[in-house]
Tab-separated table of C-alpha atoms in Angstrom:
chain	number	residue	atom	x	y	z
A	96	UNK	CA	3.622	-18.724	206.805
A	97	UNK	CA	2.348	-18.190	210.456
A	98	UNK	CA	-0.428	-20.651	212.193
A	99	UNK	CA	-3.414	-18.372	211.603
A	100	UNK	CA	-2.634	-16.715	208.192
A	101	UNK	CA	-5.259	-16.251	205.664
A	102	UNK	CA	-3.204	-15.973	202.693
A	103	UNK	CA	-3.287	-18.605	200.316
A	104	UNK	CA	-0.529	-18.893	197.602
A	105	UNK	CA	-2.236	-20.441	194.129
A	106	UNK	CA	0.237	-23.397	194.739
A	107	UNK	CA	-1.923	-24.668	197.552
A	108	UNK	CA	-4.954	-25.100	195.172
A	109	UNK	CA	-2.880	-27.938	193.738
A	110	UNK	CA	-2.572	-29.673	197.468
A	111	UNK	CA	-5.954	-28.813	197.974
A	112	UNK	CA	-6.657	-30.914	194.370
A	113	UNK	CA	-4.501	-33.363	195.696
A	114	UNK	CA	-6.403	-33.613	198.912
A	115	UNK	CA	-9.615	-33.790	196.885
A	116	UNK	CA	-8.476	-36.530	195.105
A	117	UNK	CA	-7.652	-38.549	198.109
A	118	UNK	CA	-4.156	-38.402	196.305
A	119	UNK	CA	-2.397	-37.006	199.714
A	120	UNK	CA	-4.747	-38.288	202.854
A	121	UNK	CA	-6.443	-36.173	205.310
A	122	UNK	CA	-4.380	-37.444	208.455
A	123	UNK	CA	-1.137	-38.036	206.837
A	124	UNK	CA	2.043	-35.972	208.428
A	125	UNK	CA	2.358	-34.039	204.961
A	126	UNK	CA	-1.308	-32.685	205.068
A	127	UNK	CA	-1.830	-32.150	208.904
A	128	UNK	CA	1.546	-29.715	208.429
A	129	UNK	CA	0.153	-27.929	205.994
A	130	UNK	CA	-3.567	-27.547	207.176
A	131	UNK	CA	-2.000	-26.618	210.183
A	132	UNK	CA	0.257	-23.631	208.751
A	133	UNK	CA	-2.564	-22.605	206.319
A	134	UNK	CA	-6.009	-21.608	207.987
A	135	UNK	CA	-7.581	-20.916	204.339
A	136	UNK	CA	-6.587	-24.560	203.248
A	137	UNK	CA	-8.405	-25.366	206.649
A	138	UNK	CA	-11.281	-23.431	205.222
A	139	UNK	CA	-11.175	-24.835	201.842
A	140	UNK	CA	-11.072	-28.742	202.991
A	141	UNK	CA	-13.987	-28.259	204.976
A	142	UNK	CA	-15.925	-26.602	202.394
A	143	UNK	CA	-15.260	-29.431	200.122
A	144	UNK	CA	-16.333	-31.983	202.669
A	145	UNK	CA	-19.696	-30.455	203.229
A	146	UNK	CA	-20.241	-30.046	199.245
A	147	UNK	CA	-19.114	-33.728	198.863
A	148	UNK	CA	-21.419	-34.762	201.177
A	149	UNK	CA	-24.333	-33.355	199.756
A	150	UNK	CA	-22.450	-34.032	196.267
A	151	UNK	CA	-23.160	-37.990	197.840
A	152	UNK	CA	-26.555	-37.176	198.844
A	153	UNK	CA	-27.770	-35.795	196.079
A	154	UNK	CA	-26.415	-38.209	193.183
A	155	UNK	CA	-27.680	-41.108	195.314
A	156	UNK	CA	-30.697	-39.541	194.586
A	157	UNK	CA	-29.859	-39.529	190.974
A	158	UNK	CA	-29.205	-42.725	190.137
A	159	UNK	CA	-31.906	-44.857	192.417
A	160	UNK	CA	-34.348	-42.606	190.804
A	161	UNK	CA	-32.746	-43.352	187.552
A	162	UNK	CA	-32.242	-46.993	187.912
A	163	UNK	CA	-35.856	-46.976	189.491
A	164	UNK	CA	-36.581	-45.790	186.163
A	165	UNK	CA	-35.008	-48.099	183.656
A	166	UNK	CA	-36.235	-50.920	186.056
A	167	UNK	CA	-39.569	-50.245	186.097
A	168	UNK	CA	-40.600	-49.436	182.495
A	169	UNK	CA	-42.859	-50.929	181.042
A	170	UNK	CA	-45.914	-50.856	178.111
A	171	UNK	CA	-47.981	-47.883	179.679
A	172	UNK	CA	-45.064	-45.514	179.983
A	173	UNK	CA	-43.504	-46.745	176.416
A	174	UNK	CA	-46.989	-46.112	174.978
A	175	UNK	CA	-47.139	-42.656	176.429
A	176	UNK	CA	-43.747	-41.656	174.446
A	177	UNK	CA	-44.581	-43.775	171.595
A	178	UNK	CA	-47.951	-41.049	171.491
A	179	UNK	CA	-45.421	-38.157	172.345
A	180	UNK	CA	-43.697	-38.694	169.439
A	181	UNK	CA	-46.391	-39.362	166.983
A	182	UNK	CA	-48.352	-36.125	167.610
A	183	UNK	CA	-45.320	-34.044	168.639
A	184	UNK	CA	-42.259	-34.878	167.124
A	185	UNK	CA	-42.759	-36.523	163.669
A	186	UNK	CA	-44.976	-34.189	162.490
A	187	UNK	CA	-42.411	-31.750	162.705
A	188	UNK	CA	-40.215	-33.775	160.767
A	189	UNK	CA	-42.819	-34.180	158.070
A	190	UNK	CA	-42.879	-32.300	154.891
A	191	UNK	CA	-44.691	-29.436	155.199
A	192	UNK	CA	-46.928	-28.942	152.481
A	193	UNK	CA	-47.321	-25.976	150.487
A	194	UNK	CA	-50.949	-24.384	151.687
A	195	UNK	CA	-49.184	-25.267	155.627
A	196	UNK	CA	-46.288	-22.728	154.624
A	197	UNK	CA	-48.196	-20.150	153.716
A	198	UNK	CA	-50.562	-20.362	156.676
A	199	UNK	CA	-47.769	-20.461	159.123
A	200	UNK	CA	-46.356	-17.369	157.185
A	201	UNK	CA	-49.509	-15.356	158.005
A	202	UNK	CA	-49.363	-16.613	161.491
A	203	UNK	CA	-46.012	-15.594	162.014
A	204	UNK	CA	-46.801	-11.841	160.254
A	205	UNK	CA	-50.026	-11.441	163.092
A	206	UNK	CA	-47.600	-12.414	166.116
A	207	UNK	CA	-44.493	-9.795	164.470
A	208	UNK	CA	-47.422	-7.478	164.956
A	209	UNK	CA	-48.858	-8.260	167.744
A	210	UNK	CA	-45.027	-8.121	169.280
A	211	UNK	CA	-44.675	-4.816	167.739
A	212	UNK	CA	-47.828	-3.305	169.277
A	213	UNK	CA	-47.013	-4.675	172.585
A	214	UNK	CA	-43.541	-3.063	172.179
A	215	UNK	CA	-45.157	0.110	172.048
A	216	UNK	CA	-44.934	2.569	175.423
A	217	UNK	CA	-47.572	1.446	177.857
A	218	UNK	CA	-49.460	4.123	179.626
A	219	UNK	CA	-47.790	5.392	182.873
A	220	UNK	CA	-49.458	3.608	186.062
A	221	UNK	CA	-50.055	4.533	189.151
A	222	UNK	CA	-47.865	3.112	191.957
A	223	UNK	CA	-50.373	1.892	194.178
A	224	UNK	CA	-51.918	-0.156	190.656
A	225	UNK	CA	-49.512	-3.106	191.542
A	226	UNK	CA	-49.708	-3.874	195.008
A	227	UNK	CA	-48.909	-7.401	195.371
A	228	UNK	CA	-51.140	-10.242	196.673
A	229	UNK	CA	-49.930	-12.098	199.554
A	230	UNK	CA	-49.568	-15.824	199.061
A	231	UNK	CA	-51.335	-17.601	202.269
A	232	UNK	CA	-48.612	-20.889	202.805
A	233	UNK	CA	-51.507	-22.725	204.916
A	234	UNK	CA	-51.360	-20.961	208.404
A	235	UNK	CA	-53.120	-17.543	209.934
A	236	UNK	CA	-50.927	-15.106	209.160
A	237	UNK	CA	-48.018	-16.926	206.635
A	238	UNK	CA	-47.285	-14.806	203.220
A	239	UNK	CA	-44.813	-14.824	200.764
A	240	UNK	CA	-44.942	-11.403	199.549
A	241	UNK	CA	-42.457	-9.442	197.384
A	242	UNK	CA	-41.833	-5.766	198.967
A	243	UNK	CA	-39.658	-3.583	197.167
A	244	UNK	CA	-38.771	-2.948	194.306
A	245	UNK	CA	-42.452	-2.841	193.559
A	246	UNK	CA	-43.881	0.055	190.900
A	247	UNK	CA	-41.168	3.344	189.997
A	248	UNK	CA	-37.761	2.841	191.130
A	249	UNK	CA	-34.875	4.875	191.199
A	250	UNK	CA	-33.077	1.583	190.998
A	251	UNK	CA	-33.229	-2.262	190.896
A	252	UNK	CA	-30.387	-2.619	193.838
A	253	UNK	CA	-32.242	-4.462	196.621
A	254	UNK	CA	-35.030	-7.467	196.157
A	255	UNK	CA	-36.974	-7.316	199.949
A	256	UNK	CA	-39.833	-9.811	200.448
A	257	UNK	CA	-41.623	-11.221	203.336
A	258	UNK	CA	-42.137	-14.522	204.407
A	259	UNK	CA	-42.822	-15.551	208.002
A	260	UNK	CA	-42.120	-19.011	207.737
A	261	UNK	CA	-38.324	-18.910	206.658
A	262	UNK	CA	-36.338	-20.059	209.362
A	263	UNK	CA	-34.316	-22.811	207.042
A	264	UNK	CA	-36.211	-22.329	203.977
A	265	UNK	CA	-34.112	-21.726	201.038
A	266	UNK	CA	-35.662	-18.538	198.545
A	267	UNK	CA	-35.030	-17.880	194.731
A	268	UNK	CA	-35.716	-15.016	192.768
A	269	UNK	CA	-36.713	-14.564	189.334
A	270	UNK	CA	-36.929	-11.997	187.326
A	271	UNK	CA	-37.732	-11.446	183.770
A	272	UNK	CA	-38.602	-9.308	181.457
A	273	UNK	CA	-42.651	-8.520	180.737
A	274	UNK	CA	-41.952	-8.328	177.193
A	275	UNK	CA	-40.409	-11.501	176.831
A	276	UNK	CA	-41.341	-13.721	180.260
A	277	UNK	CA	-39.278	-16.278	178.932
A	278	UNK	CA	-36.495	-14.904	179.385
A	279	UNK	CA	-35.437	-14.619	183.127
A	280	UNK	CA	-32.714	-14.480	185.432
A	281	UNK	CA	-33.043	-16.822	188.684
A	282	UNK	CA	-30.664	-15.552	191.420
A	283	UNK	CA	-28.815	-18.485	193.631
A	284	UNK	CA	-30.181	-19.821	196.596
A	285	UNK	CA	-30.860	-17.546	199.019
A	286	UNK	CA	-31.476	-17.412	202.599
A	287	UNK	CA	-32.067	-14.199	203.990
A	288	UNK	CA	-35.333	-12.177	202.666
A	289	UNK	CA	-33.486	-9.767	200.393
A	290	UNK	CA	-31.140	-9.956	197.738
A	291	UNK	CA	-28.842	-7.775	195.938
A	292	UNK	CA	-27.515	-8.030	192.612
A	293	UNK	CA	-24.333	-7.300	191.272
A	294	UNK	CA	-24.357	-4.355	188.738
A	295	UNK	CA	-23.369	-6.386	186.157
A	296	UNK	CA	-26.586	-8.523	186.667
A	297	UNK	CA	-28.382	-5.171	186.885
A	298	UNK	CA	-27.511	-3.676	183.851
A	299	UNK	CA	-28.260	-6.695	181.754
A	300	UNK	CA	-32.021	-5.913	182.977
A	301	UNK	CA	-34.753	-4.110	180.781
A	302	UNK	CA	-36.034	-0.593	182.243
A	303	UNK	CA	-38.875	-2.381	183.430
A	304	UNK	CA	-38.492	-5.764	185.219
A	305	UNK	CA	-41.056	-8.779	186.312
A	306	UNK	CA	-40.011	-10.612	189.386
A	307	UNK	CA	-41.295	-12.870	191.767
A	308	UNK	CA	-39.650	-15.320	195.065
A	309	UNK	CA	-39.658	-18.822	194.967
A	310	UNK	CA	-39.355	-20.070	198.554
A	311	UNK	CA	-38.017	-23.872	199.016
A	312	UNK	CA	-39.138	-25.740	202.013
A	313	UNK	CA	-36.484	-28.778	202.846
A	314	UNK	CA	-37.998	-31.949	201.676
A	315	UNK	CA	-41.432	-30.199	200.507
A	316	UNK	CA	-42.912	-28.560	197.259
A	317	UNK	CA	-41.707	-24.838	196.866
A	318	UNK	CA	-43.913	-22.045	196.715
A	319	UNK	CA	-43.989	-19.028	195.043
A	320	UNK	CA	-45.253	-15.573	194.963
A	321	UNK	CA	-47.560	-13.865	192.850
A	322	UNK	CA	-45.498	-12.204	190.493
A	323	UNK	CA	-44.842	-8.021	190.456
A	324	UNK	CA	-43.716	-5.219	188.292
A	325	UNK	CA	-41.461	-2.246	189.118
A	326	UNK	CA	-39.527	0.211	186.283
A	327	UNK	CA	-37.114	2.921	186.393
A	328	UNK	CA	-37.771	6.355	186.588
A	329	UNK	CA	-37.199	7.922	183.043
B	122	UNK	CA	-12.325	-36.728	206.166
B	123	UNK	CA	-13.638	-36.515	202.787
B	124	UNK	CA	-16.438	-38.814	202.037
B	125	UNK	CA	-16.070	-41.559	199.203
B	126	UNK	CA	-18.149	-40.877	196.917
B	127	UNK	CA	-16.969	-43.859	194.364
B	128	UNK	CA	-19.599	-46.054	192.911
B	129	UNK	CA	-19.459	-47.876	189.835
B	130	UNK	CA	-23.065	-48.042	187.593
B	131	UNK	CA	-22.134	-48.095	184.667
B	132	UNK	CA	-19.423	-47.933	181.760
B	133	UNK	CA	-20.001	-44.821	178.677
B	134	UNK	CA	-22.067	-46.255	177.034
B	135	UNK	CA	-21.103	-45.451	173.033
B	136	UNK	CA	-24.018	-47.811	171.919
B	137	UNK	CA	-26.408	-44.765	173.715
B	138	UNK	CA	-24.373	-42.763	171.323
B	139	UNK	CA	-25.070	-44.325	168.298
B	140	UNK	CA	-28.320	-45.254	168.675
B	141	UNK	CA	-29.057	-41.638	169.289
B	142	UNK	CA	-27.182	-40.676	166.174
B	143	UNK	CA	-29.088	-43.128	164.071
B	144	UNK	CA	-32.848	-42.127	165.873
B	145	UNK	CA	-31.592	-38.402	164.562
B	146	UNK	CA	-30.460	-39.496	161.265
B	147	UNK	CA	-33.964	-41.403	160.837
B	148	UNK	CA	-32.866	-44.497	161.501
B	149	UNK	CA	-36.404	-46.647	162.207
B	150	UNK	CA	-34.848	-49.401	164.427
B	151	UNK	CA	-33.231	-46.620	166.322
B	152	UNK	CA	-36.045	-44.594	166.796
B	153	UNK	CA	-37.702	-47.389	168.129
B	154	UNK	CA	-35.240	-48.293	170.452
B	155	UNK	CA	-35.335	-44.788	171.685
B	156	UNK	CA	-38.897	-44.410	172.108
B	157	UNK	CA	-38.849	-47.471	174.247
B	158	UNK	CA	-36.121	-46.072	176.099
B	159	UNK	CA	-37.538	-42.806	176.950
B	160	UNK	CA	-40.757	-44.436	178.806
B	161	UNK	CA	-37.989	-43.832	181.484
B	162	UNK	CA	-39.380	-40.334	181.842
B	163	UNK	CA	-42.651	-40.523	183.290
B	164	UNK	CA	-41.374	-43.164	186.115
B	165	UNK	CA	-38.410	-39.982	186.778
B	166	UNK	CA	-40.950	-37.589	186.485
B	167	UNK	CA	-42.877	-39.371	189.140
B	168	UNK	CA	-40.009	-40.252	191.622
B	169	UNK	CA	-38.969	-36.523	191.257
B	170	UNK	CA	-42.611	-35.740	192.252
B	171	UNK	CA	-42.709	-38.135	195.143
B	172	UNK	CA	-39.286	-36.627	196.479
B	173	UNK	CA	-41.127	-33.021	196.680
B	174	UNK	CA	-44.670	-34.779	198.504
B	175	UNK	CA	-46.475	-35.054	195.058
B	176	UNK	CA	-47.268	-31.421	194.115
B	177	UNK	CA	-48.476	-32.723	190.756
B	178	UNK	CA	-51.684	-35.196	190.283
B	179	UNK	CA	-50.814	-38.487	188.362
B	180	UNK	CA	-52.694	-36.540	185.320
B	181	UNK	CA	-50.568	-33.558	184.970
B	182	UNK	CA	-47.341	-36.019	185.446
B	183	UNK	CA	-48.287	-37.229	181.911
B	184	UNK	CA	-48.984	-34.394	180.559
B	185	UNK	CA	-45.635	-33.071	181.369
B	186	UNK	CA	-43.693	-36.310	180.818
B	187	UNK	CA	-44.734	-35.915	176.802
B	188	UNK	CA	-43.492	-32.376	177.142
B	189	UNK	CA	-40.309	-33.300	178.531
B	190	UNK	CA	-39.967	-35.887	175.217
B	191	UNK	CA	-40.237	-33.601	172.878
B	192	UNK	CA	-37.986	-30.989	175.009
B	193	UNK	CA	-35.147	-34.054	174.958
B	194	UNK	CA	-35.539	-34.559	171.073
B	195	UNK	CA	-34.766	-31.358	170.494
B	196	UNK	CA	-31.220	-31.387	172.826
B	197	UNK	CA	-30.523	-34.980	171.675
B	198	UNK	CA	-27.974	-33.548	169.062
B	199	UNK	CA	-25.917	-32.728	172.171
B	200	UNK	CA	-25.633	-36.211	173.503
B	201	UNK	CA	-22.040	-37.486	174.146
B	202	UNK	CA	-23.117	-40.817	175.283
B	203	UNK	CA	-20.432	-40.106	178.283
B	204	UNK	CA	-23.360	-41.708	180.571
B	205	UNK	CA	-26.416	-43.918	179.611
B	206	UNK	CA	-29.246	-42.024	178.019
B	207	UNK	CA	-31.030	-42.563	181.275
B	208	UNK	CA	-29.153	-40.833	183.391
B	209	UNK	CA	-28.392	-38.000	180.767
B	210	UNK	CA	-32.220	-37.563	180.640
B	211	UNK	CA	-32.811	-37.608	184.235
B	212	UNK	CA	-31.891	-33.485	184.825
B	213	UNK	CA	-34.579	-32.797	181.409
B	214	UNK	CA	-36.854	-34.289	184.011
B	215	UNK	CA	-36.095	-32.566	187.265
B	216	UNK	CA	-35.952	-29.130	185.087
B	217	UNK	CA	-39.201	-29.761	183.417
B	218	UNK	CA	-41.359	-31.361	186.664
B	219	UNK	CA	-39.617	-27.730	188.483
B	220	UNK	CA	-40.924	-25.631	185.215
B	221	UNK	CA	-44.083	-27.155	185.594
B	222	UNK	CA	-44.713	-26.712	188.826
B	223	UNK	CA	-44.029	-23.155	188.890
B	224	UNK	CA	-45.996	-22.523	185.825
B	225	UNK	CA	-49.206	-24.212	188.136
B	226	UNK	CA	-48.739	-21.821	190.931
B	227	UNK	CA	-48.385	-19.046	188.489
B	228	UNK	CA	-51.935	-18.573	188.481
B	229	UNK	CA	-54.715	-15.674	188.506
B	230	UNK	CA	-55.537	-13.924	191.855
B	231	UNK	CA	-57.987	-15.318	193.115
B	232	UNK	CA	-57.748	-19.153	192.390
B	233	UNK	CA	-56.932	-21.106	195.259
B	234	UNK	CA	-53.179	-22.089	195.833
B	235	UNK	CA	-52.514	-25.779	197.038
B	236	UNK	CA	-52.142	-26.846	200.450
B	237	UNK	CA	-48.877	-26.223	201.826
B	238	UNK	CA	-47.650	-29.961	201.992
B	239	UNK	CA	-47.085	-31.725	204.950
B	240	UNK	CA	-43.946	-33.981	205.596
B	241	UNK	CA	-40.931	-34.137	207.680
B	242	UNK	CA	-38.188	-31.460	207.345
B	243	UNK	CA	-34.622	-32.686	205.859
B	244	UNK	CA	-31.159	-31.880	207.106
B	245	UNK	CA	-29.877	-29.923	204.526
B	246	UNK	CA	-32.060	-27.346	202.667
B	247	UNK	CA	-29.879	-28.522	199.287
B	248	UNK	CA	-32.341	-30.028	196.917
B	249	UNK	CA	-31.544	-32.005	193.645
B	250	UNK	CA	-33.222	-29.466	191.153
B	251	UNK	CA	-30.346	-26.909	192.351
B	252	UNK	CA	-27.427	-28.951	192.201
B	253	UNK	CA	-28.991	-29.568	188.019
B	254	UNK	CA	-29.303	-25.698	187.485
B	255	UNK	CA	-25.442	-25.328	189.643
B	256	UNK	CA	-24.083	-27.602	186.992
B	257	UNK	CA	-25.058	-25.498	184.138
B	258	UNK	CA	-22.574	-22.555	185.363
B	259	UNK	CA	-19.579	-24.833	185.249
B	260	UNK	CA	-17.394	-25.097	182.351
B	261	UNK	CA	-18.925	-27.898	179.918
B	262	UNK	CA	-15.447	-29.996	180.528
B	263	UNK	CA	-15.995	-29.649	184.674
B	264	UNK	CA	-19.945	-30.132	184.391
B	265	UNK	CA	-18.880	-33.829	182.958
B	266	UNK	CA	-16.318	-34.392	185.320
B	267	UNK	CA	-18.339	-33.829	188.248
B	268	UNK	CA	-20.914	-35.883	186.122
B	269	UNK	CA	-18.697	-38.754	185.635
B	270	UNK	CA	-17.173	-38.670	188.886
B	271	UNK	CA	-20.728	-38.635	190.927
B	272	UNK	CA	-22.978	-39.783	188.792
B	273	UNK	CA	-21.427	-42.057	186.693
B	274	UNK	CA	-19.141	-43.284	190.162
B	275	UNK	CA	-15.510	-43.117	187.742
B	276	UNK	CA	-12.054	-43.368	189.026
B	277	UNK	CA	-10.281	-40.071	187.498
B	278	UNK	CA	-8.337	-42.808	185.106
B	279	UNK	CA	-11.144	-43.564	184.234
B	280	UNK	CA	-12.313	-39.948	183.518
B	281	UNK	CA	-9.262	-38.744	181.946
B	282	UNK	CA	-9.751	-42.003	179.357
B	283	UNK	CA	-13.311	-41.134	178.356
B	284	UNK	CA	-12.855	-37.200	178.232
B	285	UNK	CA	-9.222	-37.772	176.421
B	286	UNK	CA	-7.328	-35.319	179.233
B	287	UNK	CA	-4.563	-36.585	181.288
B	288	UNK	CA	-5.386	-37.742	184.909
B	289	UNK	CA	-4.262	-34.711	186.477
B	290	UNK	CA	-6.712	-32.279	183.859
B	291	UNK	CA	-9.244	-34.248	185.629
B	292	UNK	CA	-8.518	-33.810	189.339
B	293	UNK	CA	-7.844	-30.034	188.697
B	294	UNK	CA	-11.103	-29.440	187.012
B	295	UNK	CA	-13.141	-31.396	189.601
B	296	UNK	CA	-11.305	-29.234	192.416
B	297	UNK	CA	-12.527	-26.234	190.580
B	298	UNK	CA	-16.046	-27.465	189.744
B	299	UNK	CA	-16.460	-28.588	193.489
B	300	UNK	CA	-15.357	-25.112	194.759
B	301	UNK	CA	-17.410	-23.365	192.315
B	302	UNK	CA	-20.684	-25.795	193.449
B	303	UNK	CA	-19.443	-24.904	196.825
B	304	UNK	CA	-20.147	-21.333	196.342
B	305	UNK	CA	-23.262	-21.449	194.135
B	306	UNK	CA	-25.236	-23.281	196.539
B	307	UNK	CA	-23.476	-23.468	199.998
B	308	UNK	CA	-22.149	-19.940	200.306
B	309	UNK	CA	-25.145	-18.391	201.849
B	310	UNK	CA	-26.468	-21.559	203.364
B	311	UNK	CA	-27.440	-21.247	207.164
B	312	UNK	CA	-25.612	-23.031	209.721
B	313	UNK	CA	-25.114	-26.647	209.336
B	314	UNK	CA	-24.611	-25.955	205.658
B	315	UNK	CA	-21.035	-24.139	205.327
């Protein structure tokens, strides 16, 4: 294999394993030769360094926070779950009695209903009927505003939003479906102010979609946009 | 070089698991034990808060700390007791602080949004809550080794013992899980990231 080639035979993702595992040492003759034949190993090492790194970060964060936790409780919080589970979990675990069953029956027939009636075609709407609001983030002239796809679509193939205060900000979006908002589909992070989803992602969507960004400042609380509709033309 | 990331906490704990069986089962000692136990969840609740500049008041922190109980009763049945209960809860209560949160800026047009909170910028734009909701696209078998390995701080012996796969299972599957975290949340990372 020459110095600068790109292929990488499955056999090096055992090194690379190796590597991980601090089984063969970064430095030692054995790796060195081979990181230095093998640019995508290269690649690959480095990759895992940064991920461990924040891997380190990250559960450090985990387990102060958790042994914070178990260190630090005391009557007030045990009290609070003690209440928790009075009102919200042994009740359900009660026997329900008879004039209960038939209530919740009748509740459940009024919300098959009311799902059915909400299931029924909506009346077309005008394009310009769902402009979004922009989102102030504190300054003159900061928004956080979804673009396109925003109202009838040929297709959902590009998510385009504004934000003027991205520079290192990490965005998410989500999108759902109005018929059932808890069901939704969060993209990865993101850093650029558009997205584009695979087909398959696409076609797992209802003709008519919810979505909305969720912008991540480093180290502060995320904000997030108002939310917007767009369809597909029939 | 790669960084170390051993560090020892704490052993499986398989008295987690059975108190958690016997709390589902009915078990009254158990339940109380677990009941105590989960007053970890408002103190995570709040750290988790504190990390992101307190975007919730002290109010809604309880509010969605007896939430996140009930939430956690219901997944109990899917402890393994591969880590204390503690730690296993800890994600419930970066998920549900996250859920809330958005729910709260979810509101109607015209309500006033909060502040946009002040505070010094990290390094790294990776935050906790999506490392939690990375995990959940690994394979179950790689989302505990990567557990174990960082959060629980085991050797891959150690690993391969508690998960019943030989040592070399292990590494492979943490290689994997680390390249798949990799792309999830550092492929499209500025500079500095990847």
């Amino acid at each position: 294999m020459s110095a600068s080639s790109d292929e990488h035979p499955p056999e090096h993702d055992e090194f690379l394993a190796d590597v991980l595992a601090g089984d063969r040492p970064i430095g030692s003759a054995g790796v060195n030769e081979r990181l230095a034949a093998c640019r995508a190993c290269r690649v690959a090492v480095a990759e895992m360094g940064v991920m461990l790194g924040e891997l380190a970060r990250l559960s450090e964060q985990h387990r102060a926070d958790v042994a914070q936790a178990i260190a630090g409780r005391g009557a007030a919080e045990e009290a609070l779950m003690r209440q928790a589970w009075e009102r919200q979990v042994r009740p359900q675990r009660a026997r329900v009695p008879i004039r209960w069953r038939i209530g919740a029956l009748a509740a459940l027939l009024a919300v098959a209903v009311a799902l059915w009636l909400r299931q029924q075609p909506a009346p077309p709407q005008p394009i310009g009927a769902v402009a979004p609001a922009e989102i102030a983030l504190g300054g003159d002239d900061a928004v956080l505003q979804p673009l396109t796809p925003i109202g009838r679509v040929a297709r959902f193939d590009r998510f385009v939003w504004q934000c003027d205060r991205q520079p290192g900000w990490t965005f998410v979006v989500v999108v759902s479906d109005p018929n059932a908002p808890d069901t939704e589909y969060r993209s990865g992070p993101l850093v650029g102010l558009e997205w584009t989803p695979s087909p398959e992602q696409r076609d797992a969507w209802p003709a008519r979609i919810r979505w909305l960004v969720e912008a991540y400042p480093p180290g502060q609380a995320p904000v997030i946009s108002n939310p917007v509709d767009a369809w597909l033309r029939p | 070089m790669l960084p170390d990331c051993s560090f020892k906490e704490s052993q499986g704990d398989e008295a987690d698991l059975a108190m958690v069986r016997g709390a589902l089962r009915g078990d009254a000692a158990a339940l109380e034990v677990l009941v105590r136990r989960m007053g970890c969840i408002p103190l995570m609740l709040a750290a988790r808060n504190s990390r992101m500049r307190h975007p919730l008041s002290q109010h809604e922190i309880l509010d969605v700390a007896q939430d996140t109980f009930v939430a956690i009763w219901r997944q109990l049945p899917k402890f393994q007791g591969l880590s204390s209960l503690e730690s296993w809860v800890y994600p419930f209560c970066s998920f549900a602080l996250m859920h809330s949160f958005r729910t709260r800026q979810r509101r109607p047009p015209g309500d006033p949004l909060p502040e946009e909170l002040p505070g010094p910028r990290q390094q790294s734009p990776l935050e906790l809550h999506f490392l939690h909701q990375a995990m959940l696209l690994l394979d179950p078998l790689e989302e505990q080794v990567v557990r174990l390995k960082h959060y629980e701080g085991c050797t891959f012996e150690e690993i391969g013992a508690r998960l019943a796969i030989p040592r070399n299972t292990a590494k492979t599957r943490y290689y994997r899980a680390i390249r798949r975290l990799h792309n999830e949340l550092c492929r499209e990372a500025p500079e500095g990231m990847a």
